[in-house]
mmCIF file with all atom_site columns, C-alpha atoms in Angstrom:
data_model
loop_
_atom_site.group_PDB
_atom_site.id
_atom_site.type_symbol
_atom_site.label_atom_id
_atom_site.label_alt_id
_atom_site.label_comp_id
_atom_site.label_asym_id
_atom_site.label_entity_id
_atom_site.label_seq_id
_atom_site.pdbx_PDB_ins_code
_atom_site.Cartn_x
_atom_site.Cartn_y
_atom_site.Cartn_z
_atom_site.occupancy
_atom_site.B_iso_or_equiv
_atom_site.pdbx_formal_charge
_atom_site.auth_seq_id
_atom_site.auth_comp_id
_atom_site.auth_asym_id
_atom_site.auth_atom_id
_atom_site.pdbx_PDB_model_num
ATOM 1   C CA . ASP P 1 1   ? -10.814 -5.794  -28.139 1.00 64.00 ? 1   ASP P CA 1
ATOM 2   C CA . ALA P 1 2   ? -13.906 -7.086  -29.330 1.00 68.00 ? 2   ALA P CA 1
ATOM 3   C CA . LYS P 1 3   ? -15.629 -9.682  -28.672 1.00 85.00 ? 3   LYS P CA 1
ATOM 4   C CA . THR P 1 4   ? -15.514 -13.358 -29.833 1.00 91.00 ? 4   THR P CA 1
ATOM 5   C CA . THR P 1 5   ? -17.429 -16.645 -30.056 1.00 93.00 ? 5   THR P CA 1
ATOM 6   C CA . GLN P 1 6   ? -16.191 -20.212 -30.677 1.00 95.00 ? 6   GLN P CA 1
ATOM 7   C CA . PRO P 1 7   ? -18.669 -23.647 -29.595 1.00 96.00 ? 7   PRO P CA 1
ATOM 8   C CA . THR P 1 8   ? -17.335 -24.941 -27.357 1.00 95.00 ? 8   THR P CA 1
ATOM 9   C CA . SER P 1 9   ? -16.527 -28.360 -28.961 1.00 96.00 ? 9   SER P CA 1
ATOM 10  C CA . MET P 1 10  ? -16.089 -29.942 -32.313 1.00 97.00 ? 10  MET P CA 1
ATOM 11  C CA . ASP P 1 11  ? -14.652 -33.880 -33.655 1.00 97.00 ? 11  ASP P CA 1
ATOM 12  C CA . CYS P 1 12  ? -12.856 -33.979 -36.747 1.00 96.00 ? 12  CYS P CA 1
ATOM 13  C CA . ALA P 1 13  ? -11.682 -37.367 -37.848 1.00 97.00 ? 13  ALA P CA 1
ATOM 14  C CA . GLU P 1 14  ? -7.331  -37.990 -38.633 1.00 97.00 ? 14  GLU P CA 1
ATOM 15  C CA . GLY P 1 15  ? -6.903  -37.123 -41.762 1.00 96.00 ? 15  GLY P CA 1
ATOM 16  C CA . ARG P 1 16  ? -9.959  -35.066 -42.557 1.00 97.00 ? 16  ARG P CA 1
ATOM 17  C CA . ALA P 1 17  ? -9.982  -31.061 -42.399 1.00 97.00 ? 17  ALA P CA 1
ATOM 18  C CA . ALA P 1 18  ? -10.840 -29.250 -39.233 1.00 98.00 ? 18  ALA P CA 1
ATOM 19  C CA . ASN P 1 19  ? -13.267 -26.139 -39.597 1.00 98.00 ? 19  ASN P CA 1
ATOM 20  C CA . LEU P 1 20  ? -12.954 -24.243 -36.565 1.00 98.00 ? 20  LEU P CA 1
ATOM 21  C CA . PRO P 1 21  ? -15.493 -21.054 -36.765 1.00 97.00 ? 21  PRO P CA 1
ATOM 22  C CA . CYS P 1 22  ? -15.160 -17.525 -35.081 1.00 96.00 ? 22  CYS P CA 1
ATOM 23  C CA . ASN P 1 23  ? -17.867 -15.300 -34.456 1.00 95.00 ? 23  ASN P CA 1
ATOM 24  C CA . HIS P 1 24  ? -16.251 -11.255 -34.231 1.00 93.00 ? 24  HIS P CA 1
ATOM 25  C CA . SER P 1 25  ? -19.133 -9.399  -34.918 1.00 92.00 ? 25  SER P CA 1
ATOM 26  C CA . THR P 1 26  ? -18.219 -5.892  -33.255 1.00 90.00 ? 26  THR P CA 1
ATOM 27  C CA . ILE P 1 27  ? -14.884 -6.252  -34.503 1.00 90.00 ? 27  ILE P CA 1
ATOM 28  C CA . SER P 1 28  ? -13.178 -1.790  -35.948 1.00 87.00 ? 28  SER P CA 1
ATOM 29  C CA . GLY P 1 29  ? -11.168 -1.833  -39.028 1.00 87.00 ? 29  GLY P CA 1
ATOM 30  C CA . ASN P 1 30  ? -8.147  -1.778  -37.094 1.00 85.00 ? 30  ASN P CA 1
ATOM 31  C CA . GLU P 1 31  ? -8.475  -5.035  -35.272 1.00 86.00 ? 31  GLU P CA 1
ATOM 32  C CA . TYR P 1 32  ? -6.622  -8.305  -36.580 1.00 88.00 ? 32  TYR P CA 1
ATOM 33  C CA . VAL P 1 33  ? -8.118  -11.949 -35.792 1.00 92.00 ? 33  VAL P CA 1
ATOM 34  C CA . TYR P 1 34  ? -5.413  -13.763 -34.248 1.00 91.00 ? 34  TYR P CA 1
ATOM 35  C CA . TRP P 1 35  ? -5.645  -17.830 -33.947 1.00 95.00 ? 35  TRP P CA 1
ATOM 36  C CA . TYR P 1 36  ? -3.644  -20.149 -30.845 1.00 94.00 ? 36  TYR P CA 1
ATOM 37  C CA . ARG P 1 37  ? -3.980  -23.159 -30.038 1.00 95.00 ? 37  ARG P CA 1
ATOM 38  C CA . GLN P 1 38  ? -3.498  -24.695 -26.496 1.00 94.00 ? 38  GLN P CA 1
ATOM 39  C CA . ILE P 1 39  ? -2.578  -28.273 -25.789 1.00 93.00 ? 39  ILE P CA 1
ATOM 40  C CA . HIS P 1 40  ? -3.591  -30.097 -23.081 1.00 88.00 ? 40  HIS P CA 1
ATOM 41  C CA . SER P 1 41  ? -0.925  -28.762 -19.772 1.00 85.00 ? 41  SER P CA 1
ATOM 42  C CA . GLN P 1 42  ? 1.329   -26.896 -22.679 1.00 89.00 ? 42  GLN P CA 1
ATOM 43  C CA . GLY P 1 43  ? 1.605   -23.164 -22.995 1.00 90.00 ? 43  GLY P CA 1
ATOM 44  C CA . PRO P 1 44  ? -0.462  -21.504 -26.159 1.00 91.00 ? 44  PRO P CA 1
ATOM 45  C CA . GLN P 1 45  ? 1.425   -21.408 -29.763 1.00 92.00 ? 45  GLN P CA 1
ATOM 46  C CA . TYR P 1 46  ? 0.088   -19.020 -31.871 1.00 90.00 ? 46  TYR P CA 1
ATOM 47  C CA . ILE P 1 47  ? -0.781  -20.059 -35.562 1.00 95.00 ? 47  ILE P CA 1
ATOM 48  C CA . ILE P 1 48  ? -1.703  -17.554 -38.006 1.00 94.00 ? 48  ILE P CA 1
ATOM 49  C CA . HIS P 1 49  ? -3.405  -14.024 -38.342 1.00 91.00 ? 49  HIS P CA 1
ATOM 50  C CA . GLY P 1 50  ? -4.687  -12.006 -40.654 1.00 93.00 ? 50  GLY P CA 1
ATOM 51  C CA . LEU P 1 51  ? -7.048  -8.783  -40.930 1.00 92.00 ? 51  LEU P CA 1
ATOM 52  C CA . LYS P 1 52  ? -9.217  -8.713  -44.008 1.00 91.00 ? 52  LYS P CA 1
ATOM 53  C CA . ASN P 1 53  ? -7.205  -11.472 -46.792 1.00 87.00 ? 53  ASN P CA 1
ATOM 54  C CA . ASN P 1 54  ? -7.326  -15.045 -46.435 1.00 94.00 ? 54  ASN P CA 1
ATOM 55  C CA . GLU P 1 55  ? -4.213  -16.519 -45.315 1.00 95.00 ? 55  GLU P CA 1
ATOM 56  C CA . THR P 1 56  ? -1.857  -19.421 -45.268 1.00 96.00 ? 56  THR P CA 1
ATOM 57  C CA . ASN P 1 57  ? 1.133   -20.697 -42.976 1.00 95.00 ? 57  ASN P CA 1
ATOM 58  C CA . GLU P 1 58  ? 2.761   -24.351 -42.683 1.00 94.00 ? 58  GLU P CA 1
ATOM 59  C CA . MET P 1 59  ? 0.579   -25.114 -40.093 1.00 94.00 ? 59  MET P CA 1
ATOM 60  C CA . ALA P 1 60  ? -3.297  -23.338 -41.464 1.00 97.00 ? 60  ALA P CA 1
ATOM 61  C CA . SER P 1 61  ? -4.980  -21.190 -42.867 1.00 98.00 ? 61  SER P CA 1
ATOM 62  C CA . LEU P 1 62  ? -7.549  -18.500 -42.202 1.00 97.00 ? 62  LEU P CA 1
ATOM 63  C CA . ILE P 1 63  ? -11.020 -17.628 -44.187 1.00 97.00 ? 63  ILE P CA 1
ATOM 64  C CA . ILE P 1 64  ? -11.825 -14.114 -42.891 1.00 96.00 ? 64  ILE P CA 1
ATOM 65  C CA . THR P 1 65  ? -15.223 -12.947 -44.572 1.00 96.00 ? 65  THR P CA 1
ATOM 66  C CA . GLU P 1 66  ? -15.427 -9.891  -46.659 1.00 95.00 ? 66  GLU P CA 1
ATOM 67  C CA . ASP P 1 67  ? -17.928 -8.356  -43.563 1.00 95.00 ? 67  ASP P CA 1
ATOM 68  C CA . ARG P 1 68  ? -15.296 -9.923  -41.391 1.00 95.00 ? 68  ARG P CA 1
ATOM 69  C CA . LYS P 1 69  ? -17.962 -9.997  -38.732 1.00 95.00 ? 69  LYS P CA 1
ATOM 70  C CA . SER P 1 70  ? -16.297 -14.276 -39.102 1.00 96.00 ? 70  SER P CA 1
ATOM 71  C CA . SER P 1 71  ? -13.788 -15.703 -39.394 1.00 96.00 ? 71  SER P CA 1
ATOM 72  C CA . THR P 1 72  ? -12.526 -20.366 -40.330 1.00 97.00 ? 72  THR P CA 1
ATOM 73  C CA . LEU P 1 73  ? -9.384  -21.852 -38.929 1.00 98.00 ? 73  LEU P CA 1
ATOM 74  C CA . ILE P 1 74  ? -8.454  -24.551 -41.903 1.00 98.00 ? 74  ILE P CA 1
ATOM 75  C CA . LEU P 1 75  ? -7.102  -27.452 -40.232 1.00 97.00 ? 75  LEU P CA 1
ATOM 76  C CA . PRO P 1 76  ? -6.390  -29.440 -43.702 1.00 96.00 ? 76  PRO P CA 1
ATOM 77  C CA . HIS P 1 77  ? -5.364  -32.827 -42.464 1.00 95.00 ? 77  HIS P CA 1
ATOM 78  C CA . ALA P 1 78  ? -6.210  -32.747 -38.483 1.00 96.00 ? 78  ALA P CA 1
ATOM 79  C CA . THR P 1 79  ? -3.540  -34.866 -36.941 1.00 97.00 ? 79  THR P CA 1
ATOM 80  C CA . LEU P 1 80  ? -4.184  -36.603 -33.404 1.00 97.00 ? 80  LEU P CA 1
ATOM 81  C CA . ARG P 1 81  ? -1.442  -34.354 -32.575 1.00 95.00 ? 81  ARG P CA 1
ATOM 82  C CA . ASP P 1 82  ? -4.211  -31.183 -33.629 1.00 97.00 ? 82  ASP P CA 1
ATOM 83  C CA . THR P 1 83  ? -6.459  -32.336 -30.279 1.00 97.00 ? 83  THR P CA 1
ATOM 84  C CA . ALA P 1 84  ? -5.919  -29.028 -28.303 1.00 97.00 ? 84  ALA P CA 1
ATOM 85  C CA . VAL P 1 85  ? -7.746  -26.126 -27.581 1.00 95.00 ? 85  VAL P CA 1
ATOM 86  C CA . TYR P 1 86  ? -8.133  -23.770 -30.629 1.00 96.00 ? 86  TYR P CA 1
ATOM 87  C CA . TYR P 1 87  ? -8.119  -20.104 -29.524 1.00 94.00 ? 87  TYR P CA 1
ATOM 88  C CA . CYS P 1 88  ? -9.850  -16.978 -31.794 1.00 94.00 ? 88  CYS P CA 1
ATOM 89  C CA . ILE P 1 89  ? -8.525  -13.601 -30.253 1.00 90.00 ? 89  ILE P CA 1
ATOM 90  C CA . VAL P 1 90  ? -9.198  -10.008 -31.940 1.00 87.00 ? 90  VAL P CA 1
ATOM 91  C CA . ARG P 1 91  ? -7.893  -7.119  -31.288 1.00 80.00 ? 91  ARG P CA 1
ATOM 92  C CA . VAL P 1 92  ? -4.899  -3.718  -32.203 1.00 75.00 ? 92  VAL P CA 1
ATOM 93  C CA . PRO P 1 93  ? -1.506  -5.602  -32.698 1.00 72.00 ? 93  PRO P CA 1
ATOM 94  C CA . SER P 1 94  ? 0.427   -3.263  -30.297 1.00 67.00 ? 94  SER P CA 1
ATOM 95  C CA . ASN P 1 95  ? 2.836   -3.475  -27.647 1.00 53.00 ? 95  ASN P CA 1
ATOM 96  C CA . THR P 1 96  ? 0.303   -3.301  -23.811 1.00 61.00 ? 96  THR P CA 1
ATOM 97  C CA . GLY P 1 97  ? 0.865   -6.837  -24.465 1.00 57.00 ? 97  GLY P CA 1
ATOM 98  C CA . LYS P 1 98  ? -1.888  -8.061  -22.562 1.00 66.00 ? 98  LYS P CA 1
ATOM 99  C CA . LEU P 1 99  ? -3.631  -11.551 -24.877 1.00 73.00 ? 99  LEU P CA 1
ATOM 100 C CA . ILE P 1 100 ? -7.500  -12.035 -24.190 1.00 75.00 ? 100 ILE P CA 1
ATOM 101 C CA . PHE P 1 101 ? -7.483  -16.308 -24.350 1.00 77.00 ? 101 PHE P CA 1
ATOM 102 C CA . GLY P 1 102 ? -11.619 -16.925 -23.641 1.00 77.00 ? 102 GLY P CA 1
ATOM 103 C CA . GLN P 1 103 ? -12.676 -21.028 -23.290 1.00 81.00 ? 103 GLN P CA 1
ATOM 104 C CA . GLY P 1 104 ? -11.949 -21.139 -26.964 1.00 91.00 ? 104 GLY P CA 1
ATOM 105 C CA . THR P 1 105 ? -12.891 -24.497 -29.382 1.00 96.00 ? 105 THR P CA 1
ATOM 106 C CA . THR P 1 106 ? -12.002 -27.609 -27.985 1.00 96.00 ? 106 THR P CA 1
ATOM 107 C CA . LEU P 1 107 ? -11.295 -29.958 -30.643 1.00 98.00 ? 107 LEU P CA 1
ATOM 108 C CA . GLN P 1 108 ? -11.085 -33.867 -31.220 1.00 98.00 ? 108 GLN P CA 1
ATOM 109 C CA . VAL P 1 109 ? -9.619  -35.332 -33.997 1.00 97.00 ? 109 VAL P CA 1
ATOM 110 C CA . LYS P 1 110 ? -10.536 -38.511 -33.637 1.00 96.00 ? 110 LYS P CA 1
ATOM 111 C CA . PRO P 1 111 ? -8.796  -41.837 -35.132 1.00 95.00 ? 111 PRO P CA 1
ATOM 112 C CA . ASP C 2 1   ? 17.174  -23.593 -30.466 1.00 58.00 ? 1   ASP C CA 1
ATOM 113 C CA . GLY C 2 2   ? 15.808  -20.200 -29.790 1.00 66.00 ? 2   GLY C CA 1
ATOM 114 C CA . GLY C 2 3   ? 12.646  -20.007 -26.981 1.00 91.00 ? 3   GLY C CA 1
ATOM 115 C CA . ILE C 2 4   ? 11.351  -19.782 -24.128 1.00 94.00 ? 4   ILE C CA 1
ATOM 116 C CA . THR C 2 5   ? 12.719  -22.181 -20.904 1.00 95.00 ? 5   THR C CA 1
ATOM 117 C CA . GLN C 2 6   ? 10.609  -22.350 -17.771 1.00 95.00 ? 6   GLN C CA 1
ATOM 118 C CA . SER C 2 7   ? 11.998  -23.804 -14.989 1.00 91.00 ? 7   SER C CA 1
ATOM 119 C CA . PRO C 2 8   ? 10.696  -26.662 -12.925 1.00 91.00 ? 8   PRO C CA 1
ATOM 120 C CA . LYS C 2 9   ? 7.718   -28.057 -15.143 1.00 92.00 ? 9   LYS C CA 1
ATOM 121 C CA . TYR C 2 10  ? 6.556   -28.996 -11.365 1.00 94.00 ? 10  TYR C CA 1
ATOM 122 C CA . LEU C 2 11  ? 6.616   -26.978 -8.398  1.00 94.00 ? 11  LEU C CA 1
ATOM 123 C CA . PHE C 2 12  ? 5.845   -27.762 -4.289  1.00 93.00 ? 12  PHE C CA 1
ATOM 124 C CA . ARG C 2 13  ? 5.741   -25.068 -1.655  1.00 91.00 ? 13  ARG C CA 1
ATOM 125 C CA . LYS C 2 14  ? 3.964   -25.087 1.678   1.00 91.00 ? 14  LYS C CA 1
ATOM 126 C CA . GLU C 2 15  ? 1.525   -22.882 2.461   1.00 89.00 ? 15  GLU C CA 1
ATOM 127 C CA . GLY C 2 16  ? 2.980   -19.396 3.559   1.00 89.00 ? 16  GLY C CA 1
ATOM 128 C CA . GLN C 2 17  ? 6.488   -19.796 1.681   1.00 91.00 ? 17  GLN C CA 1
ATOM 129 C CA . ASN C 2 18  ? 7.005   -17.241 -1.594  1.00 94.00 ? 18  ASN C CA 1
ATOM 130 C CA . VAL C 2 19  ? 8.210   -19.764 -3.857  1.00 94.00 ? 19  VAL C CA 1
ATOM 131 C CA . THR C 2 20  ? 10.082  -18.829 -7.412  1.00 96.00 ? 20  THR C CA 1
ATOM 132 C CA . LEU C 2 21  ? 9.056   -18.920 -10.856 1.00 96.00 ? 21  LEU C CA 1
ATOM 133 C CA . SER C 2 22  ? 11.946  -18.718 -13.502 1.00 96.00 ? 22  SER C CA 1
ATOM 134 C CA . CYS C 2 23  ? 11.564  -17.863 -16.967 1.00 97.00 ? 23  CYS C CA 1
ATOM 135 C CA . GLU C 2 24  ? 14.385  -17.272 -19.996 1.00 97.00 ? 24  GLU C CA 1
ATOM 136 C CA . GLN C 2 25  ? 14.135  -16.424 -23.262 1.00 96.00 ? 25  GLN C CA 1
ATOM 137 C CA . ASN C 2 26  ? 17.163  -15.992 -25.789 1.00 95.00 ? 26  ASN C CA 1
ATOM 138 C CA . LEU C 2 27  ? 14.768  -15.187 -28.561 1.00 92.00 ? 27  LEU C CA 1
ATOM 139 C CA . ASN C 2 28  ? 16.308  -11.466 -28.196 1.00 92.00 ? 28  ASN C CA 1
ATOM 140 C CA . HIS C 2 29  ? 12.388  -10.253 -27.986 1.00 90.00 ? 29  HIS C CA 1
ATOM 141 C CA . ASP C 2 30  ? 11.748  -6.873  -25.969 1.00 89.00 ? 30  ASP C CA 1
ATOM 142 C CA . ALA C 2 31  ? 9.090   -8.144  -24.120 1.00 89.00 ? 31  ALA C CA 1
ATOM 143 C CA . MET C 2 32  ? 7.783   -10.647 -21.644 1.00 91.00 ? 32  MET C CA 1
ATOM 144 C CA . TYR C 2 33  ? 4.936   -11.941 -19.647 1.00 92.00 ? 33  TYR C CA 1
ATOM 145 C CA . TRP C 2 34  ? 3.894   -14.112 -16.997 1.00 95.00 ? 34  TRP C CA 1
ATOM 146 C CA . TYR C 2 35  ? 0.369   -15.384 -17.023 1.00 93.00 ? 35  TYR C CA 1
ATOM 147 C CA . ARG C 2 36  ? -2.065  -17.213 -15.221 1.00 94.00 ? 36  ARG C CA 1
ATOM 148 C CA . GLN C 2 37  ? -4.400  -20.418 -15.697 1.00 92.00 ? 37  GLN C CA 1
ATOM 149 C CA . ASP C 2 38  ? -6.448  -21.745 -13.506 1.00 91.00 ? 38  ASP C CA 1
ATOM 150 C CA . PRO C 2 39  ? -8.428  -25.218 -14.492 1.00 85.00 ? 39  PRO C CA 1
ATOM 151 C CA . GLY C 2 40  ? -11.053 -25.193 -17.412 1.00 78.00 ? 40  GLY C CA 1
ATOM 152 C CA . GLN C 2 41  ? -9.910  -21.063 -17.955 1.00 80.00 ? 41  GLN C CA 1
ATOM 153 C CA . GLY C 2 42  ? -8.546  -18.548 -20.200 1.00 81.00 ? 42  GLY C CA 1
ATOM 154 C CA . LEU C 2 43  ? -5.275  -16.715 -19.229 1.00 86.00 ? 43  LEU C CA 1
ATOM 155 C CA . ARG C 2 44  ? -5.124  -14.112 -16.972 1.00 90.00 ? 44  ARG C CA 1
ATOM 156 C CA . LEU C 2 45  ? -2.190  -11.221 -17.658 1.00 90.00 ? 45  LEU C CA 1
ATOM 157 C CA . ILE C 2 46  ? -0.561  -11.330 -14.176 1.00 95.00 ? 46  ILE C CA 1
ATOM 158 C CA . TYR C 2 47  ? 2.585   -8.822  -15.045 1.00 95.00 ? 47  TYR C CA 1
ATOM 159 C CA . TYR C 2 48  ? 4.588   -7.511  -18.029 1.00 91.00 ? 48  TYR C CA 1
ATOM 160 C CA . SER C 2 49  ? 7.734   -5.861  -19.099 1.00 92.00 ? 49  SER C CA 1
ATOM 161 C CA . GLN C 2 50  ? 8.337   -4.131  -22.570 1.00 88.00 ? 50  GLN C CA 1
ATOM 162 C CA . ILE C 2 51  ? 11.699  -3.497  -21.922 1.00 89.00 ? 51  ILE C CA 1
ATOM 163 C CA . VAL C 2 52  ? 14.695  -4.288  -19.346 1.00 94.00 ? 52  VAL C CA 1
ATOM 164 C CA . ASN C 2 53  ? 14.426  -2.219  -15.367 1.00 95.00 ? 53  ASN C CA 1
ATOM 165 C CA . ASP C 2 54  ? 10.105  -1.671  -16.163 1.00 93.00 ? 54  ASP C CA 1
ATOM 166 C CA . PHE C 2 55  ? 7.668   -3.751  -16.357 1.00 94.00 ? 55  PHE C CA 1
ATOM 167 C CA . GLN C 2 56  ? 3.807   -2.826  -15.256 1.00 92.00 ? 56  GLN C CA 1
ATOM 168 C CA . LYS C 2 57  ? 0.508   -4.542  -13.346 1.00 94.00 ? 57  LYS C CA 1
ATOM 169 C CA . GLY C 2 58  ? -1.647  -6.719  -15.162 1.00 91.00 ? 58  GLY C CA 1
ATOM 170 C CA . ASP C 2 59  ? -5.222  -7.846  -14.354 1.00 89.00 ? 59  ASP C CA 1
ATOM 171 C CA . ILE C 2 60  ? -3.813  -9.678  -11.005 1.00 94.00 ? 60  ILE C CA 1
ATOM 172 C CA . ALA C 2 61  ? -0.487  -8.635  -9.722  1.00 96.00 ? 61  ALA C CA 1
ATOM 173 C CA . GLU C 2 62  ? -1.794  -8.815  -6.388  1.00 96.00 ? 62  GLU C CA 1
ATOM 174 C CA . GLY C 2 63  ? -0.115  -11.017 -4.241  1.00 96.00 ? 63  GLY C CA 1
ATOM 175 C CA . TYR C 2 64  ? 3.049   -11.179 -7.459  1.00 97.00 ? 64  TYR C CA 1
ATOM 176 C CA . SER C 2 65  ? 6.462   -10.253 -7.783  1.00 97.00 ? 65  SER C CA 1
ATOM 177 C CA . VAL C 2 66  ? 8.618   -9.656  -10.495 1.00 98.00 ? 66  VAL C CA 1
ATOM 178 C CA . SER C 2 67  ? 12.240  -7.778  -11.510 1.00 97.00 ? 67  SER C CA 1
ATOM 179 C CA . ARG C 2 68  ? 13.468  -7.598  -15.311 1.00 97.00 ? 68  ARG C CA 1
ATOM 180 C CA . GLU C 2 69  ? 16.844  -7.177  -14.956 1.00 97.00 ? 69  GLU C CA 1
ATOM 181 C CA . LYS C 2 70  ? 18.144  -8.679  -17.976 1.00 96.00 ? 70  LYS C CA 1
ATOM 182 C CA . LYS C 2 71  ? 16.635  -8.760  -21.477 1.00 96.00 ? 71  LYS C CA 1
ATOM 183 C CA . GLU C 2 72  ? 16.206  -12.509 -21.403 1.00 97.00 ? 72  GLU C CA 1
ATOM 184 C CA . SER C 2 73  ? 15.290  -13.446 -17.984 1.00 97.00 ? 73  SER C CA 1
ATOM 185 C CA . PHE C 2 74  ? 11.816  -12.432 -15.815 1.00 98.00 ? 74  PHE C CA 1
ATOM 186 C CA . PRO C 2 75  ? 11.153  -14.284 -12.919 1.00 98.00 ? 75  PRO C CA 1
ATOM 187 C CA . LEU C 2 76  ? 7.831   -14.358 -11.360 1.00 97.00 ? 76  LEU C CA 1
ATOM 188 C CA . THR C 2 77  ? 7.889   -14.014 -7.258  1.00 97.00 ? 77  THR C CA 1
ATOM 189 C CA . VAL C 2 78  ? 4.494   -15.754 -5.439  1.00 96.00 ? 78  VAL C CA 1
ATOM 190 C CA . THR C 2 79  ? 4.018   -14.457 -2.702  1.00 94.00 ? 79  THR C CA 1
ATOM 191 C CA . SER C 2 80  ? 2.960   -15.565 0.047   1.00 89.00 ? 80  SER C CA 1
ATOM 192 C CA . ALA C 2 81  ? 0.148   -12.600 0.181   1.00 88.00 ? 81  ALA C CA 1
ATOM 193 C CA . GLN C 2 82  ? -1.483  -14.068 -2.661  1.00 90.00 ? 82  GLN C CA 1
ATOM 194 C CA . LYS C 2 83  ? -4.481  -15.977 -1.512  1.00 89.00 ? 83  LYS C CA 1
ATOM 195 C CA . ASN C 2 84  ? -4.895  -19.012 -4.289  1.00 91.00 ? 84  ASN C CA 1
ATOM 196 C CA . PRO C 2 85  ? -1.849  -19.521 -5.518  1.00 94.00 ? 85  PRO C CA 1
ATOM 197 C CA . THR C 2 86  ? -2.030  -23.055 -6.685  1.00 95.00 ? 86  THR C CA 1
ATOM 198 C CA . ALA C 2 87  ? -1.773  -22.367 -10.742 1.00 96.00 ? 87  ALA C CA 1
ATOM 199 C CA . PHE C 2 88  ? -0.459  -23.315 -14.388 1.00 96.00 ? 88  PHE C CA 1
ATOM 200 C CA . TYR C 2 89  ? 1.994   -19.968 -14.922 1.00 97.00 ? 89  TYR C CA 1
ATOM 201 C CA . LEU C 2 90  ? 2.781   -19.168 -18.462 1.00 95.00 ? 90  LEU C CA 1
ATOM 202 C CA . CYS C 2 91  ? 5.682   -16.627 -19.345 1.00 96.00 ? 91  CYS C CA 1
ATOM 203 C CA . ALA C 2 92  ? 5.112   -15.391 -23.249 1.00 92.00 ? 92  ALA C CA 1
ATOM 204 C CA . SER C 2 93  ? 7.921   -12.823 -24.753 1.00 91.00 ? 93  SER C CA 1
ATOM 205 C CA . SER C 2 94  ? 7.165   -11.249 -27.907 1.00 86.00 ? 94  SER C CA 1
ATOM 206 C CA . ASN C 2 95  ? 8.302   -8.238  -30.353 1.00 80.00 ? 95  ASN C CA 1
ATOM 207 C CA . ARG C 2 96  ? 8.252   -4.478  -29.042 1.00 68.00 ? 96  ARG C CA 1
ATOM 208 C CA . GLY C 2 97  ? 5.040   -3.715  -30.100 1.00 64.00 ? 97  GLY C CA 1
ATOM 209 C CA . ARG C 2 98  ? 3.842   -7.186  -31.034 1.00 59.00 ? 98  ARG C CA 1
ATOM 210 C CA . SER C 2 99  ? 2.165   -8.779  -27.629 1.00 57.00 ? 99  SER C CA 1
ATOM 211 C CA . THR C 2 100 ? -0.274  -10.701 -30.293 1.00 68.00 ? 100 THR C CA 1
ATOM 212 C CA . GLU C 2 101 ? 2.331   -12.692 -31.427 1.00 78.00 ? 101 GLU C CA 1
ATOM 213 C CA . ALA C 2 102 ? 3.718   -14.167 -28.347 1.00 84.00 ? 102 ALA C CA 1
ATOM 214 C CA . PHE C 2 103 ? 5.750   -16.859 -27.962 1.00 89.00 ? 103 PHE C CA 1
ATOM 215 C CA . PHE C 2 104 ? 5.238   -18.808 -24.451 1.00 92.00 ? 104 PHE C CA 1
ATOM 216 C CA . GLY C 2 105 ? 7.016   -21.072 -22.322 1.00 94.00 ? 105 GLY C CA 1
ATOM 217 C CA . GLN C 2 106 ? 5.842   -24.761 -21.747 1.00 93.00 ? 106 GLN C CA 1
ATOM 218 C CA . GLY C 2 107 ? 4.779   -23.171 -17.876 1.00 95.00 ? 107 GLY C CA 1
ATOM 219 C CA . THR C 2 108 ? 5.441   -24.664 -14.605 1.00 96.00 ? 108 THR C CA 1
ATOM 220 C CA . ARG C 2 109 ? 2.719   -26.214 -12.472 1.00 95.00 ? 109 ARG C CA 1
ATOM 221 C CA . LEU C 2 110 ? 2.529   -24.326 -9.166  1.00 95.00 ? 110 LEU C CA 1
ATOM 222 C CA . THR C 2 111 ? 1.155   -26.714 -6.203  1.00 95.00 ? 111 THR C CA 1
ATOM 223 C CA . VAL C 2 112 ? 0.902   -25.686 -2.346  1.00 91.00 ? 112 VAL C CA 1
ATOM 224 C CA . VAL C 2 113 ? 0.353   -27.207 -0.236  1.00 88.00 ? 113 VAL C CA 1
#
């Protein structure tokens, strides 16, 4: 699995867009980018994933650069409930069962 | 509602006692996983199971045991051999071959005193 680098922490004002970056310069051609988040004392929650095209769902948008070396998770209108640790994971979809969660980015949404 | 249920949410045990953590899912997922999370740390894989009656060790299986007798259930036993059992334990499930899109339970916080 490719290594990912995320900022340790970020702040965002409530109602504004939160843009969370992730660097994955060693990503290989068949690896996807996945995003999860973990609200304090709860289990992680799957958010979105993508290969090379930008993706959008009801929770967020994922923008992947053309060279695929970095990506950005966008929460369009952050709320206080979006305060969490956000994890970027790069790997090949498979049935080997292991998700490697690093330190992630702690997003603090402020009123 | 479909989902994964872990119980109990909080568990206290005396040192040297075995304890079993429950994990049940009604998502009809084939694969189930157990992770451990320590304060300020990422998740580490303990055991996983791709199918009933089969399971594999993860990165930190020592001191733990599991069973998978039913598709819906994947209990984890923390034995007295686990040297540092106090942690937050998370169970997850996924469709087979889609481990990267996993659904997690709410976790069990185990404290050994």
